mmCIF file with all atom_site columns, C-alpha atoms in Angstrom:
data_model
loop_
_atom_site.group_PDB
_atom_site.id
_atom_site.type_symbol
_atom_site.label_atom_id
_atom_site.label_alt_id
_atom_site.label_comp_id
_atom_site.label_asym_id
_atom_site.label_entity_id
_atom_site.label_seq_id
_atom_site.pdbx_PDB_ins_code
_atom_site.Cartn_x
_atom_site.Cartn_y
_atom_site.Cartn_z
_atom_site.occupancy
_atom_site.B_iso_or_equiv
_atom_site.pdbx_formal_charge
_atom_site.auth_seq_id
_atom_site.auth_comp_id
_atom_site.auth_asym_id
_atom_site.auth_atom_id
_atom_site.pdbx_PDB_model_num
ATOM 1  C CA . MET A 1 1  ? 3.024   12.499  -2.037  1.00 0.00 ? 758 MET A CA 1
ATOM 2  C CA . LYS A 1 2  ? 2.716   13.244  -5.745  1.00 0.00 ? 759 LYS A CA 1
ATOM 3  C CA . HIS A 1 3  ? 2.696   9.545   -6.595  1.00 0.00 ? 760 HIS A CA 1
ATOM 4  C CA . THR A 1 4  ? 0.063   8.577   -4.017  1.00 0.00 ? 761 THR A CA 1
ATOM 5  C CA . PRO A 1 5  ? -2.983  9.021   -6.329  1.00 0.00 ? 762 PRO A CA 1
ATOM 6  C CA . LEU A 1 6  ? -1.285  6.955   -9.052  1.00 0.00 ? 763 LEU A CA 1
ATOM 7  C CA . ILE A 1 7  ? -0.383  4.180   -6.621  1.00 0.00 ? 764 ILE A CA 1
ATOM 8  C CA . LEU A 1 8  ? -3.904  4.116   -5.209  1.00 0.00 ? 765 LEU A CA 1
ATOM 9  C CA . ALA A 1 9  ? -5.380  3.968   -8.721  1.00 0.00 ? 766 ALA A CA 1
ATOM 10 C CA . LEU A 1 10 ? -3.189  0.986   -9.598  1.00 0.00 ? 767 LEU A CA 1
ATOM 11 C CA . LEU A 1 11 ? -4.161  -0.791  -6.383  1.00 0.00 ? 768 LEU A CA 1
ATOM 12 C CA . VAL A 1 12 ? -7.857  -0.216  -7.067  1.00 0.00 ? 769 VAL A CA 1
ATOM 13 C CA . LEU A 1 13 ? -7.462  -1.553  -10.605 1.00 0.00 ? 770 LEU A CA 1
ATOM 14 C CA . ALA A 1 14 ? -5.653  -4.637  -9.307  1.00 0.00 ? 771 ALA A CA 1
ATOM 15 C CA . ALA A 1 15 ? -8.304  -5.173  -6.630  1.00 0.00 ? 772 ALA A CA 1
ATOM 16 C CA . CYS A 1 16 ? -11.293 -4.921  -8.988  1.00 0.00 ? 773 CYS A CA 1
ATOM 17 C CA . GLY A 1 17 ? -10.629 -8.298  -10.586 1.00 0.00 ? 774 GLY A CA 1
ATOM 18 C CA . ALA A 1 18 ? -10.325 -7.056  -14.183 1.00 0.00 ? 775 ALA A CA 1
ATOM 19 C CA . GLU A 1 19 ? -7.875  -9.893  -14.936 1.00 0.00 ? 776 GLU A CA 1
ATOM 20 C CA . GLY A 1 20 ? -9.468  -12.658 -12.878 1.00 0.00 ? 777 GLY A CA 1
ATOM 21 C CA . ASP A 1 21 ? -10.056 -13.019 -9.163  1.00 0.00 ? 778 ASP A CA 1
ATOM 22 C CA . PRO A 1 22 ? -9.701  -9.830  -7.128  1.00 0.00 ? 779 PRO A CA 1
ATOM 23 C CA . ILE A 1 23 ? -6.433  -9.214  -5.314  1.00 0.00 ? 780 ILE A CA 1
ATOM 24 C CA . ARG A 1 24 ? -6.869  -7.974  -1.762  1.00 0.00 ? 781 ARG A CA 1
ATOM 25 C CA . PRO A 1 25 ? -4.193  -5.473  -0.730  1.00 0.00 ? 782 PRO A CA 1
ATOM 26 C CA . SER A 1 26 ? -3.102  -5.479  2.900   1.00 0.00 ? 783 SER A CA 1
ATOM 27 C CA . VAL A 1 27 ? -2.387  -2.236  4.739   1.00 0.00 ? 784 VAL A CA 1
ATOM 28 C CA . ASN A 1 28 ? -0.281  -1.837  7.850   1.00 0.00 ? 785 ASN A CA 1
ATOM 29 C CA . THR A 1 29 ? 0.313   1.241   10.007  1.00 0.00 ? 786 THR A CA 1
ATOM 30 C CA . THR A 1 30 ? 3.002   1.683   12.633  1.00 0.00 ? 787 THR A CA 1
ATOM 31 C CA . VAL A 1 31 ? 2.927   4.387   15.296  1.00 0.00 ? 788 VAL A CA 1
ATOM 32 C CA . SER A 1 32 ? 5.996   4.906   17.472  1.00 0.00 ? 789 SER A CA 1
ATOM 33 C CA . VAL A 1 33 ? 6.877   7.458   20.142  1.00 0.00 ? 790 VAL A CA 1
ATOM 34 C CA . GLY A 1 34 ? 10.454  8.521   20.715  1.00 0.00 ? 791 GLY A CA 1
ATOM 35 C CA . SER A 1 35 ? 12.533  11.489  21.779  1.00 0.00 ? 792 SER A CA 1
ATOM 36 C CA . GLU A 1 36 ? 11.683  13.231  18.503  1.00 0.00 ? 793 GLU A CA 1
ATOM 37 C CA . GLY A 1 37 ? 7.923   12.858  19.021  1.00 0.00 ? 794 GLY A CA 1
ATOM 38 C CA . ILE A 1 38 ? 5.295   10.683  17.392  1.00 0.00 ? 795 ILE A CA 1
ATOM 39 C CA . ARG A 1 39 ? 6.198   8.999   14.117  1.00 0.00 ? 796 ARG A CA 1
ATOM 40 C CA . THR A 1 40 ? 3.806   7.106   11.863  1.00 0.00 ? 797 THR A CA 1
ATOM 41 C CA . SER A 1 41 ? 4.423   4.997   8.788   1.00 0.00 ? 798 SER A CA 1
ATOM 42 C CA . THR A 1 42 ? 1.967   3.273   6.500   1.00 0.00 ? 799 THR A CA 1
ATOM 43 C CA . GLY A 1 43 ? 2.535   0.537   3.953   1.00 0.00 ? 800 GLY A CA 1
ATOM 44 C CA . VAL A 1 44 ? 0.431   -1.225  1.328   1.00 0.00 ? 801 VAL A CA 1
ATOM 45 C CA . ILE A 1 45 ? 1.276   -4.706  0.044   1.00 0.00 ? 802 ILE A CA 1
ATOM 46 C CA . VAL A 1 46 ? -0.317  -6.523  -2.890  1.00 0.00 ? 803 VAL A CA 1
ATOM 47 C CA . GLN A 1 47 ? 0.588   -10.192 -3.267  1.00 0.00 ? 804 GLN A CA 1
ATOM 48 C CA . THR A 1 48 ? -0.417  -12.681 -5.919  1.00 0.00 ? 805 THR A CA 1
ATOM 49 C CA . GLY A 1 49 ? 1.241   -16.065 -6.089  1.00 0.00 ? 806 GLY A CA 1
ATOM 50 C CA . SER A 1 50 ? 4.950   -15.609 -5.483  1.00 0.00 ? 807 SER A CA 1
ATOM 51 C CA . VAL A 1 51 ? 4.952   -11.957 -6.591  1.00 0.00 ? 808 VAL A CA 1
ATOM 52 C CA . SER A 1 52 ? 4.655   -9.275  -3.912  1.00 0.00 ? 809 SER A CA 1
ATOM 53 C CA . VAL A 1 53 ? 4.670   -5.488  -4.430  1.00 0.00 ? 810 VAL A CA 1
ATOM 54 C CA . GLY A 1 54 ? 4.799   -3.086  -1.513  1.00 0.00 ? 811 GLY A CA 1
ATOM 55 C CA . VAL A 1 55 ? 4.763   0.670   -1.062  1.00 0.00 ? 812 VAL A CA 1
ATOM 56 C CA . GLY A 1 56 ? 5.539   2.552   2.124   1.00 0.00 ? 813 GLY A CA 1
ATOM 57 C CA . PHE A 1 57 ? 4.857   6.188   2.848   1.00 0.00 ? 814 PHE A CA 1
#
């Protein structure tokens, strides 16, 4: 959780288009229910050309 603000800041900088066209990050969320209760996971992916960077938390 400590790195979340830094990751979000980098994604915002990448999405603003400072180096050309804006990059649109995609966000996915998964919710599952099992014997241990409800579990959620969220991931953010930024892709440009053949380079893709993803973060899950």
